Coordinates of C-alpha atoms in Angstrom, one line a residue:
Chain A
X4 CA -0.1 0.1 0.0
X5 CA 1.6 3.4 -1.4
X6 CA 1.1 6.7 0.1
X7 CA -0.6 7.8 -3.2
X8 CA -3.2 4.7 -2.9
X9 CA -4.0 5.1 0.8
X10 CA -4.8 9.0 0.3
X11 CA -6.5 8.6 -3.3
X12 CA -9.0 5.7 -1.5
X13 CA -9.2 7.9 1.3
X14 CA -10.5 10.8 -0.4
X15 CA -12.4 8.7 -2.7
X16 CA -14.1 6.7 -0.1
X17 CA -15.0 9.7 1.8
X18 CA -16.6 11.3 -1.3
X19 CA -18.6 8.2 -2.0
X20 CA -19.7 7.9 1.8
X21 CA -20.8 11.4 1.9
X22 CA -22.9 11.2 -1.4
X23 CA -24.5 7.8 -0.6
X24 CA -25.3 9.4 3.1
X25 CA -26.7 12.6 1.5
X26 CA -29.0 10.2 0.1
X27 CA -30.4 9.6 3.0
X28 CA -29.8 12.6 5.6
X29 CA -28.3 16.1 5.2
X30 CA -27.7 18.6 8.1
X31 CA -30.3 20.4 6.7
X32 CA -33.1 20.0 3.6
X33 CA -30.5 21.0 0.9
X34 CA -33.8 22.3 -1.1
X35 CA -35.5 24.2 2.1
X36 CA -35.4 28.2 1.2
X37 CA -35.1 30.7 4.1
X38 CA -34.7 34.0 2.7
X39 CA -34.7 35.6 5.8
X40 CA -31.3 33.9 6.6
X41 CA -29.6 34.0 3.2
X42 CA -26.0 34.8 3.1
X43 CA -25.2 33.5 6.4
X44 CA -21.6 33.3 7.4
X45 CA -19.9 29.6 8.8
X46 CA -21.7 28.9 12.1
X47 CA -22.2 25.9 14.4
X48 CA -25.7 25.5 12.6
X49 CA -24.5 26.1 9.4
X50 CA -20.8 24.8 8.8
X51 CA -20.5 26.4 5.4
X52 CA -23.3 29.2 5.8
X53 CA -26.1 29.9 3.5
X54 CA -26.4 30.7 0.1
X55 CA -28.6 33.5 -1.7
X56 CA -31.9 31.9 -1.2
X57 CA -30.9 30.7 2.9
X58 CA -30.3 27.1 1.5
X59 CA -27.6 25.4 3.9
X60 CA -24.4 25.3 1.5
X61 CA -23.0 22.0 3.5
X62 CA -26.1 20.2 2.5
X63 CA -26.3 21.3 -0.9
X64 CA -22.4 19.9 -1.5
X65 CA -23.2 16.9 0.1
X66 CA -26.4 16.3 -1.8
X67 CA -24.3 17.9 -5.1
X68 CA -21.5 15.0 -5.1
X69 CA -24.4 12.5 -6.5
X70 CA -24.2 13.7 -9.9
X71 CA -20.3 14.1 -10.8
X72 CA -19.7 10.6 -9.1
X73 CA -22.8 9.0 -10.9
X74 CA -22.1 10.6 -14.2
X75 CA -18.6 10.1 -14.2
X76 CA -19.0 6.3 -13.0
X77 CA -21.6 5.6 -15.5
X78 CA -19.7 7.2 -18.2
X79 CA -16.6 5.1 -17.3
X80 CA -19.1 2.1 -17.9
X81 CA -20.1 3.2 -21.3
X82 CA -16.8 3.4 -22.2
X83 CA -15.5 0.1 -20.6
X84 CA -18.4 -2.0 -22.1
X85 CA -18.3 -0.4 -25.8
X86 CA -14.5 0.7 -25.8
X87 CA -13.3 -2.1 -24.0
X88 CA -15.3 -5.1 -25.8
X89 CA -14.1 -3.1 -29.3
X90 CA -10.2 -3.1 -28.3
X91 CA -9.9 -6.6 -27.2
X92 CA -12.3 -8.1 -30.1
X93 CA -9.9 -5.9 -32.6
X94 CA -6.7 -7.5 -31.1
X95 CA -8.0 -10.8 -31.2
X96 CA -9.3 -10.7 -34.6
X97 CA -7.1 -8.3 -36.5
X98 CA -7.3 -7.6 -40.1
X99 CA -9.5 -5.1 -41.7
X100 CA -12.4 -5.4 -39.5
X101 CA -10.3 -4.8 -36.6
X102 CA -8.6 -1.7 -38.5
X103 CA -12.2 -0.3 -39.3
X104 CA -13.1 -0.7 -35.4
X105 CA -10.0 1.0 -34.4
X106 CA -10.6 3.8 -37.0
X107 CA -14.1 4.4 -36.1
X108 CA -13.3 5.0 -32.2
X109 CA -10.6 7.5 -33.5
X110 CA -12.9 9.0 -35.3
X111 CA -15.0 10.1 -32.0
X112 CA -11.7 11.7 -30.6
X113 CA -13.0 14.6 -33.2
X114 CA -16.2 15.2 -30.6
X115 CA -15.1 16.7 -28.0
X116 CA -17.7 16.1 -25.1
X117 CA -19.0 19.3 -24.6
X118 CA -19.8 19.7 -28.6
X119 CA -21.9 15.9 -27.8
X120 CA -23.7 17.2 -25.1
X121 CA -24.6 20.3 -27.1
X122 CA -25.7 18.3 -30.1
X123 CA -27.7 16.1 -28.2
X124 CA -29.1 18.4 -25.7
X125 CA -32.5 18.5 -27.7
X126 CA -32.7 14.9 -28.4
X127 CA -31.9 13.8 -24.6
X128 CA -33.1 16.9 -22.9
X129 CA -30.3 18.8 -21.0
X130 CA -29.8 16.5 -17.8
X131 CA -27.9 13.6 -16.4
X132 CA -28.6 11.3 -19.1
X133 CA -27.2 13.7 -22.0
X134 CA -24.1 14.5 -19.5
X135 CA -23.5 10.7 -19.2
X136 CA -23.6 9.8 -22.9
X137 CA -21.5 12.7 -23.8
X138 CA -18.8 12.0 -21.4
X139 CA -19.4 8.2 -22.1
X140 CA -18.7 9.0 -26.0
X141 CA -15.5 10.7 -25.0
X142 CA -14.6 7.7 -23.0
X143 CA -14.9 5.2 -25.5
X144 CA -12.0 5.7 -27.9
X145 CA -10.0 5.7 -24.8
X146 CA -10.7 2.3 -23.7
X147 CA -10.6 1.0 -27.2
X148 CA -7.1 2.0 -27.6
X149 CA -6.0 1.0 -23.9
X150 CA -7.8 -2.4 -24.3
X151 CA -6.1 -2.9 -27.7
X152 CA -2.6 -2.0 -27.0
X153 CA -2.8 -4.1 -23.8
X154 CA -4.5 -7.2 -24.9
X155 CA -2.4 -7.7 -28.4
X156 CA 0.6 -9.1 -26.5
X157 CA -1.8 -11.6 -24.5
X158 CA -3.5 -12.7 -27.6
X159 CA 0.0 -13.5 -29.0
X160 CA 0.8 -15.1 -26.3
X161 CA 1.5 -18.7 -25.5
X162 CA -0.9 -20.0 -23.3
X163 CA -3.8 -18.4 -25.7
X164 CA -1.9 -20.7 -28.8
X165 CA -2.7 -23.4 -25.8
X166 CA -6.0 -22.7 -25.5
X167 CA -7.0 -22.5 -29.3
X168 CA -5.4 -26.0 -29.6
X169 CA -7.4 -27.0 -26.7
X170 CA -10.5 -26.1 -28.9
X171 CA -11.7 -23.1 -26.9
X172 CA -13.5 -20.4 -29.0
X173 CA -12.2 -16.9 -29.2
X174 CA -15.1 -15.3 -27.0
X175 CA -14.0 -17.7 -24.3
X176 CA -10.6 -17.1 -24.3
X177 CA -11.1 -13.3 -24.5
X178 CA -13.1 -13.5 -21.1
X179 CA -11.2 -15.8 -19.2
X180 CA -7.5 -15.4 -21.0
X181 CA -7.3 -11.8 -21.6
X182 CA -9.6 -9.8 -19.7
X183 CA -8.2 -10.9 -16.6
X184 CA -4.3 -9.9 -17.8
X185 CA -5.6 -6.4 -18.8
X186 CA -7.9 -5.9 -15.9
X187 CA -5.0 -4.0 -13.8
X188 CA -4.7 -1.9 -16.6
X189 CA -8.3 -1.1 -17.3
X190 CA -8.6 -0.6 -14.0
X191 CA -5.7 2.6 -13.9
X192 CA -7.7 3.6 -17.0
X193 CA -11.0 3.7 -15.4
X194 CA -9.5 5.6 -12.6
X195 CA -8.1 8.5 -14.5
X196 CA -11.2 8.6 -16.8
X197 CA -13.4 8.9 -13.6
X198 CA -11.0 12.2 -12.5
X199 CA -12.0 13.6 -16.1
X200 CA -15.5 12.8 -15.8
X201 CA -15.8 14.7 -12.5
X202 CA -14.3 17.9 -13.9
X203 CA -16.3 17.3 -17.5
X204 CA -19.4 16.7 -15.2
X205 CA -18.8 20.2 -13.4
X206 CA -18.2 22.4 -16.6
X207 CA -21.5 20.5 -18.1
X208 CA -23.6 21.5 -15.0
X209 CA -22.0 25.0 -14.9
X210 CA -23.3 25.7 -18.4
X211 CA -26.9 24.3 -17.6
X212 CA -26.3 20.7 -19.5
X213 CA -26.0 18.4 -16.5
X214 CA -28.0 18.2 -13.6
X215 CA -31.1 20.4 -13.8
X216 CA -32.5 22.5 -10.9
X217 CA -33.9 22.3 -8.1
X218 CA -31.5 19.2 -7.4
X219 CA -28.3 20.9 -6.5
X220 CA -25.0 20.0 -8.4
X221 CA -21.1 21.3 -7.7
X222 CA -20.8 23.0 -11.3
X223 CA -24.3 24.6 -11.2
X224 CA -23.7 26.2 -7.5
X225 CA -20.5 27.6 -9.0
X226 CA -22.6 29.3 -12.1
X227 CA -25.0 30.9 -9.5
X228 CA -22.0 32.2 -7.0
X229 CA -20.4 34.1 -10.0
X230 CA -22.5 36.9 -9.7
X231 CA -22.2 37.1 -6.4
X232 CA -18.5 36.7 -6.4
X233 CA -18.4 40.2 -4.8
X234 CA -20.6 39.9 -1.9
X235 CA -20.3 36.0 -0.8
X236 CA -17.2 34.5 -2.2
X237 CA -17.6 31.4 -0.1
X238 CA -20.3 30.5 -1.7
X239 CA -18.0 30.2 -5.1
X240 CA -14.9 28.9 -3.0
X241 CA -17.0 25.6 -1.3
X242 CA -18.0 23.9 -4.3
X243 CA -15.1 24.6 -5.9
X244 CA -12.8 23.1 -3.5
X245 CA -15.3 20.0 -3.3
X246 CA -14.6 19.5 -7.0
X247 CA -10.8 19.6 -6.8
X248 CA -10.5 17.2 -3.8
X249 CA -12.7 14.6 -5.7
X250 CA -10.5 14.9 -8.7
X251 CA -7.4 15.1 -6.8
X252 CA -8.6 11.7 -5.3
X253 CA -9.2 10.1 -8.3
X254 CA -6.2 11.2 -9.8
X255 CA -4.1 10.0 -6.7
X256 CA -6.1 6.8 -6.8
X257 CA -5.2 5.9 -10.2
X258 CA -1.3 6.8 -9.8
X259 CA -1.5 4.9 -6.6
X260 CA -3.1 1.6 -8.3
X261 CA -1.0 2.2 -11.4
X262 CA 2.2 1.9 -8.9
X263 CA 0.7 -1.1 -7.1
X264 CA -0.9 -3.3 -10.1
X265 CA 1.3 -2.5 -12.8
X266 CA 5.2 -2.5 -11.7
X267 CA 6.4 -2.3 -15.1
X268 CA 5.2 0.9 -16.0
X269 CA 6.9 2.4 -13.1
X270 CA 9.7 4.5 -13.6
X271 CA 13.3 2.7 -13.4
X272 CA 15.4 4.0 -10.2
X273 CA 17.7 6.8 -11.0
X274 CA 21.1 5.2 -11.6
X275 CA 22.9 8.4 -11.4
X276 CA 24.7 9.5 -8.3
X277 CA 24.7 12.7 -8.9
X278 CA 21.0 13.5 -7.9
X279 CA 20.6 11.2 -5.4
X280 CA 19.2 12.2 -2.6
Chain B
X18 CA 6.2 8.9 -45.9
X19 CA 4.0 10.0 -49.1
X20 CA 2.1 6.9 -47.9
X21 CA 1.7 8.1 -44.5
X22 CA 0.5 11.2 -45.5
X23 CA -1.7 9.9 -48.0
X24 CA -3.4 7.6 -45.5
X25 CA -3.7 10.4 -42.9
X26 CA -5.6 12.4 -45.5
X27 CA -7.7 9.7 -46.7
X28 CA -8.6 8.9 -43.0
X29 CA -9.1 13.1 -42.5
X30 CA -11.5 13.5 -45.5
X31 CA -13.6 10.5 -44.5
X32 CA -13.6 11.8 -40.7
X33 CA -14.9 15.4 -42.1
X34 CA -17.4 13.2 -44.3
X35 CA -19.0 11.2 -41.5
X36 CA -19.1 14.2 -38.8
X37 CA -20.8 16.5 -41.4
X38 CA -23.8 13.5 -41.6
X39 CA -23.6 13.0 -38.0
X40 CA -23.8 16.7 -37.0
X41 CA -26.7 17.3 -39.8
X42 CA -28.4 14.3 -38.6
X43 CA -28.3 15.6 -35.1
X44 CA -29.9 18.6 -35.8
X45 CA -32.9 17.3 -38.1
X46 CA -34.1 14.8 -35.3
X47 CA -34.8 17.9 -33.3
X48 CA -38.3 18.7 -32.2
X49 CA -39.2 22.1 -33.6
X50 CA -39.3 23.2 -36.9
X51 CA -36.8 26.7 -37.7
X52 CA -39.4 28.4 -39.2
X53 CA -41.8 27.9 -36.7
X54 CA -39.3 29.2 -34.3
X55 CA -38.8 32.3 -36.2
X56 CA -42.4 33.4 -36.8
X57 CA -43.5 32.0 -33.3
X58 CA -46.8 30.0 -32.5
X59 CA -49.2 32.7 -34.0
X60 CA -47.8 32.3 -37.7
X61 CA -50.4 31.7 -40.4
X62 CA -50.0 28.5 -42.3
X63 CA -49.5 29.9 -45.4
X64 CA -46.6 32.3 -44.3
X65 CA -45.1 29.2 -42.4
X66 CA -45.1 27.2 -45.8
X67 CA -43.6 30.2 -47.4
X68 CA -40.4 30.4 -45.0
X69 CA -40.1 26.8 -45.0
X70 CA -40.1 26.8 -49.1
X71 CA -37.6 30.3 -48.6
X72 CA -35.5 28.1 -46.3
X73 CA -35.3 24.8 -48.0
X74 CA -37.3 23.3 -45.6
X75 CA -39.4 21.4 -47.8
X76 CA -36.8 19.5 -49.8
X77 CA -35.5 16.1 -48.5
X78 CA -32.8 15.4 -45.9
X79 CA -30.5 14.3 -48.3
X80 CA -31.1 17.6 -50.7
X81 CA -30.7 19.9 -47.6
X82 CA -27.6 18.0 -46.6
X83 CA -25.5 18.2 -49.9
X84 CA -27.0 22.2 -50.3
X85 CA -25.7 23.2 -46.4
X86 CA -22.3 20.7 -47.2
X87 CA -21.5 22.6 -50.4
X88 CA -22.3 26.0 -49.1
X89 CA -20.1 25.0 -46.3
X90 CA -17.1 24.4 -48.5
X91 CA -17.8 27.8 -50.2
X92 CA -17.6 29.3 -46.9
X93 CA -21.3 29.9 -47.0
X94 CA -22.8 28.9 -43.6
X95 CA -26.0 30.1 -44.1
X96 CA -28.2 32.9 -42.5
X97 CA -28.4 33.3 -38.5
X98 CA -32.3 34.0 -37.8
X99 CA -31.3 35.4 -34.1
X100 CA -28.6 37.8 -35.4
X101 CA -30.1 38.4 -39.1
X102 CA -26.4 38.1 -40.5
X103 CA -24.7 35.3 -42.2
X104 CA -23.3 33.0 -40.1
X105 CA -19.8 32.9 -41.4
X106 CA -19.8 36.9 -40.5
X107 CA -20.7 36.2 -37.4
X108 CA -18.0 33.4 -36.7
X109 CA -15.4 35.6 -38.2
X110 CA -16.1 38.6 -35.9
X111 CA -15.9 35.8 -32.8
X112 CA -13.1 34.1 -34.1
X113 CA -11.1 37.5 -33.7
X114 CA -11.7 36.7 -29.7
X115 CA -11.5 33.1 -29.7
X116 CA -8.4 32.5 -31.9
X117 CA -6.2 35.2 -30.0
X118 CA -7.3 33.7 -26.7
X119 CA -6.4 29.9 -27.9
X120 CA -3.2 30.9 -28.8
X121 CA -2.5 33.1 -25.7
X122 CA -3.4 30.0 -23.6
X123 CA -1.2 27.5 -25.5
X124 CA 1.8 29.7 -25.8
X125 CA 1.5 30.6 -21.8
X126 CA 1.3 26.9 -21.0
X127 CA 4.1 25.7 -23.1
X128 CA 6.2 28.5 -21.5
X129 CA 5.7 27.8 -18.3
X130 CA 5.0 23.7 -18.7
X131 CA 7.9 22.7 -20.6
X132 CA 10.9 24.7 -18.7
X133 CA 9.2 23.2 -15.7
X134 CA 8.9 19.9 -16.5
X135 CA 12.5 19.8 -18.0
X136 CA 13.9 21.6 -14.8
X137 CA 12.0 18.4 -12.5
X138 CA 13.3 15.9 -14.5
X139 CA 17.1 17.2 -14.3
X140 CA 16.5 17.6 -10.7
X141 CA 14.5 14.0 -10.3
X142 CA 13.8 13.0 -6.3
X143 CA 14.8 16.8 -5.0
X144 CA 13.0 19.9 -3.8
X145 CA 12.1 21.3 -7.1
X146 CA 11.1 17.7 -8.3
X147 CA 8.8 17.5 -5.6
X148 CA 7.0 21.1 -6.0
X149 CA 6.8 20.6 -9.4
X150 CA 4.8 17.3 -9.0
X151 CA 2.8 18.6 -6.2
X152 CA 1.6 21.7 -7.7
X153 CA 1.3 20.4 -11.6
X154 CA -1.2 17.4 -9.6
X155 CA -3.4 20.6 -8.2
X156 CA -3.5 22.4 -11.7
X157 CA -4.7 19.3 -13.3
X158 CA -7.5 18.9 -10.9
X159 CA -8.8 22.7 -10.9
X160 CA -11.6 23.2 -12.9
X161 CA -11.1 26.0 -15.4
X162 CA -13.8 28.0 -14.9
X163 CA -13.6 27.9 -11.3
X164 CA -9.8 29.0 -11.5
X165 CA -11.4 31.7 -13.6
X166 CA -13.8 32.8 -10.8
X167 CA -10.8 32.7 -8.5
X168 CA -8.8 34.8 -10.7
X169 CA -11.7 37.5 -11.1
X170 CA -12.0 37.5 -7.6
X171 CA -8.4 38.4 -6.9
X172 CA -7.2 40.2 -9.9
X173 CA -10.2 42.0 -10.9
X174 CA -12.7 42.2 -7.8
X175 CA -10.3 42.9 -5.0
X176 CA -7.0 44.3 -6.6
X177 CA -8.9 45.9 -9.5
X178 CA -5.7 45.3 -11.7
X179 CA -7.5 43.7 -14.7
X180 CA -11.1 43.8 -15.9
X181 CA -13.1 41.2 -14.5
X182 CA -14.8 40.2 -18.0
X183 CA -16.1 41.8 -21.3
X184 CA -14.3 42.5 -24.7
X185 CA -13.7 46.3 -25.4
X186 CA -12.9 45.2 -29.1
X187 CA -9.5 45.2 -31.3
X188 CA -10.7 48.9 -32.0
X189 CA -9.9 50.0 -28.5
X190 CA -6.4 48.9 -29.1
X191 CA -4.1 46.0 -28.9
X192 CA -3.4 46.8 -25.1
X193 CA -7.0 46.9 -24.3
X194 CA -8.1 43.7 -25.9
X195 CA -4.8 41.9 -24.4
X196 CA -5.6 42.9 -21.0
X197 CA -9.3 41.6 -21.3
X198 CA -8.0 38.1 -22.4
X199 CA -5.2 37.7 -19.9
X200 CA -7.1 36.3 -17.0
X201 CA -9.1 34.1 -19.4
X202 CA -5.9 32.7 -20.8
X203 CA -4.5 32.1 -17.7
X204 CA -7.1 30.0 -16.6
X205 CA -7.2 28.2 -19.8
X206 CA -3.1 27.5 -19.2
X207 CA -2.9 26.2 -15.9
X208 CA -4.4 22.9 -16.3
X209 CA -2.9 22.6 -19.9
X210 CA 0.7 23.3 -18.6
X211 CA 0.3 21.3 -15.5
X212 CA 0.0 18.4 -17.8
X213 CA 2.4 19.4 -20.0
X214 CA 5.2 20.0 -17.4
X215 CA 3.9 16.4 -16.0
X216 CA 4.5 14.8 -19.7
X217 CA 7.8 16.6 -20.3
X218 CA 9.2 15.4 -17.1
X219 CA 8.3 11.9 -17.5
X220 CA 9.5 12.0 -21.0
X221 CA 12.7 13.6 -20.0
X222 CA 13.1 11.2 -17.4
X223 CA 12.6 8.1 -19.5
X224 CA 14.9 9.5 -22.2
X225 CA 17.9 9.9 -19.6
X226 CA 17.8 6.3 -19.2
X227 CA 18.4 5.4 -22.9
X228 CA 22.0 4.0 -24.0
X229 CA 22.9 6.9 -26.1
X230 CA 22.6 9.3 -23.0
X231 CA 24.6 6.8 -21.1
X232 CA 27.1 6.9 -24.5
X233 CA 27.3 10.5 -24.3
X234 CA 28.2 11.0 -20.6
X235 CA 30.8 7.9 -21.2
X236 CA 32.6 10.0 -24.1
X237 CA 32.8 13.2 -21.4
X238 CA 29.7 15.3 -22.1
X239 CA 28.4 16.7 -18.6
X240 CA 24.8 15.7 -17.6
X241 CA 23.5 19.0 -18.5
X242 CA 25.1 18.7 -22.0
X243 CA 23.7 15.2 -22.6
X244 CA 20.6 16.6 -21.9
X245 CA 20.4 19.3 -24.0
X246 CA 21.9 18.0 -26.8
X247 CA 20.9 14.2 -27.0
X248 CA 18.0 13.7 -24.7
X249 CA 15.6 16.6 -25.3
X250 CA 15.3 16.4 -29.1
X251 CA 14.1 12.7 -28.3
X252 CA 12.0 13.5 -25.2
X253 CA 9.8 16.2 -27.5
X254 CA 7.8 13.8 -29.5
X255 CA 5.5 12.5 -26.8
X256 CA 5.0 16.3 -25.6
X257 CA 4.0 17.3 -29.1
X258 CA 1.5 14.2 -29.1
X259 CA 0.0 15.4 -26.0
X260 CA -0.1 18.9 -27.1
X261 CA -2.4 17.7 -30.0
X262 CA -4.8 15.2 -27.9
X263 CA -4.9 18.0 -25.5
X264 CA -6.6 20.5 -28.2
X265 CA -10.2 19.2 -28.1
X266 CA -9.9 20.2 -24.4
X267 CA -8.3 23.4 -24.8
X268 CA -11.1 24.4 -27.5
X269 CA -14.2 22.8 -25.0
X270 CA -12.1 25.1 -22.1
X271 CA -12.3 28.0 -24.5
X272 CA -16.1 27.8 -24.8
X273 CA -16.3 27.3 -21.3
X274 CA -14.0 30.2 -20.2
X275 CA -15.2 32.7 -22.6
X276 CA -19.1 32.3 -20.5
X277 CA -17.3 33.1 -17.2
X278 CA -15.6 36.1 -18.4
X279 CA -18.6 37.3 -20.9
X280 CA -16.1 36.9 -23.9
X281 CA -18.0 37.4 -27.6
X282 CA -16.1 34.7 -28.7
X283 CA -17.1 31.6 -30.5
X284 CA -18.1 29.8 -27.3
X285 CA -20.6 32.3 -26.0
X286 CA -21.7 32.5 -29.4
X287 CA -22.5 28.8 -29.7
X288 CA -24.2 28.7 -26.3
X289 CA -26.1 31.7 -27.1
X290 CA -27.6 29.7 -30.2
X291 CA -28.0 26.6 -28.4
X292 CA -30.4 28.7 -26.1
X293 CA -31.9 30.2 -28.9
X294 CA -32.5 27.4 -31.1
X295 CA -30.4 29.2 -33.5
X296 CA -29.5 25.6 -35.0
X297 CA -28.1 26.9 -38.4
X298 CA -25.2 28.8 -36.3
X299 CA -25.0 25.4 -33.8
X300 CA -24.7 23.0 -36.9
X301 CA -21.9 25.5 -38.7
X302 CA -19.7 26.3 -35.5
X303 CA -19.9 22.7 -34.5
X304 CA -19.0 21.4 -37.7
X305 CA -15.8 24.0 -37.9
X306 CA -15.0 23.1 -34.3
X307 CA -15.1 19.3 -35.4
X308 CA -13.2 20.3 -38.5
X309 CA -10.6 21.7 -36.4
X310 CA -9.9 19.1 -33.7
X311 CA -9.6 16.3 -37.1
X312 CA -7.3 18.9 -38.5
X313 CA -5.1 19.0 -35.8
X314 CA -4.6 15.3 -35.3
X315 CA -3.8 15.0 -38.9
X316 CA -1.1 18.0 -38.7
X317 CA 0.2 16.1 -35.2
X318 CA 0.3 12.4 -36.9
X319 CA 2.4 14.3 -39.7
X320 CA 4.7 16.1 -37.5
X321 CA 5.2 12.8 -35.7
X322 CA 5.8 10.8 -38.9
X323 CA 8.4 13.7 -39.6
X324 CA 10.3 13.8 -36.4
X325 CA 10.4 10.0 -36.0
X326 CA 11.2 7.7 -39.3
X327 CA 10.1 4.7 -37.4
X328 CA 6.5 5.9 -37.5
X329 CA 6.9 6.4 -41.6
X330 CA 6.5 2.7 -42.1
X331 CA 2.9 1.2 -42.2
X332 CA 1.6 -0.8 -39.1

């Protein structure tokens, strides 16, 4: 257990626990308005104060965690299911079909998640589903590439040849031999995509294409706080810090997992004595 | 080499054709008729029919696609119905803000990120390296629009050094224009620069372990000389490719950050057009942005093949 893995796991675990807890309990009702008590400074009753409508900021932030975490998780599942399958199959089959599949997924690189969300807004409606699909589409080519690159050597290995000789079909080999061997790489990549997904969800919510009001979301809280920046800077600082901490947590978790699961990709030790500590 | 360029060009053209069909199709399945939106709900059926005919909406989809794409290639993106001017003209005006902003952000991120990455790699494990690693981790985790708000809070609201938003137009002088772009460019450059610094550092560290660097050291070059003359040129290749891969993020970031600063750029145009259902503007701008991403990918692949002879052979 390295330090990054521990720190990342602690942060991610904490954020997920808060998001789950917020579904059952928050200090105050995050949707309850109290105009008389608006812009209250932090106090024992409202740890992070209240916003322009008198809602408790801490409760809003707790409830708002579900959006980024849920959306980025769903988007990673879309990416893994479509891209991962495509990559493993393309590496196993080879030939024209594999080439076409890789090209088709590369093609998705030309569509940033934001533009997909804009294009799909009218069809899917602005909301959580739109954000999931848009970020999921962005994840597909990433997982296709990673799964293809990681599974290619596995498909060419001796034990896969042995399994073929033993009469096993391509699908069986893919699931039983290839997938377990590339799982570590996929898990590390998934963690990185989760952190990117949290950032993307925040951006989409900020411009009104993510979680819809009255449900709270970090991006939307920042949007609402923007015009109040001079009066109530804390309203802009608290949700932003929540995003930074969550993204940092996923990044640390990803790097920690990479060190723990994939020692080959860890950098070699410094051989030069000049900079040795 | 010629083969690589030709293959890249073919895939670029195919990408653009498929992308244009997808963008066009996405606009077609939308509920709501542009003619209806323009005339309002109380429009007479015959005026509606006349406008539909004028806009070509009574044509089959294939004919409308061909008309749109041939106009697009000729630089005619259609008329915006909310602004009442050609979309090409709108895009041109907005590009005068978005393009300098993107270039400024890219230049800033490279100017700060690349030297930081080299410095950290040269002092691997030391204080500088650890500081660079810490701050780049933080830089990557910060959403650019939040950073933008913090910059406004500090430099515009509290210290009043720079304008909090808006754009005076280039007519007001280059100085005033650049002043309006400084904070947005910094907000965009920080996450980009952090990524560039990390990639530069890792790439240089990997290269410093190669045999040719050891040979250079063995023949008597100092560490610094070996780094400058041998390692750097090889280490820059992955950095180039990451810069290409980051381009869509820069584009998306520009769209968001323009909205934080109320800059009249392409990003603000596209979001306003989405809200006003000015679909011809959305369609044109999205297509332009997708085309620019595809073109950058193509250019990066070619640059890659130019720098690294091993990549010129077909896979």
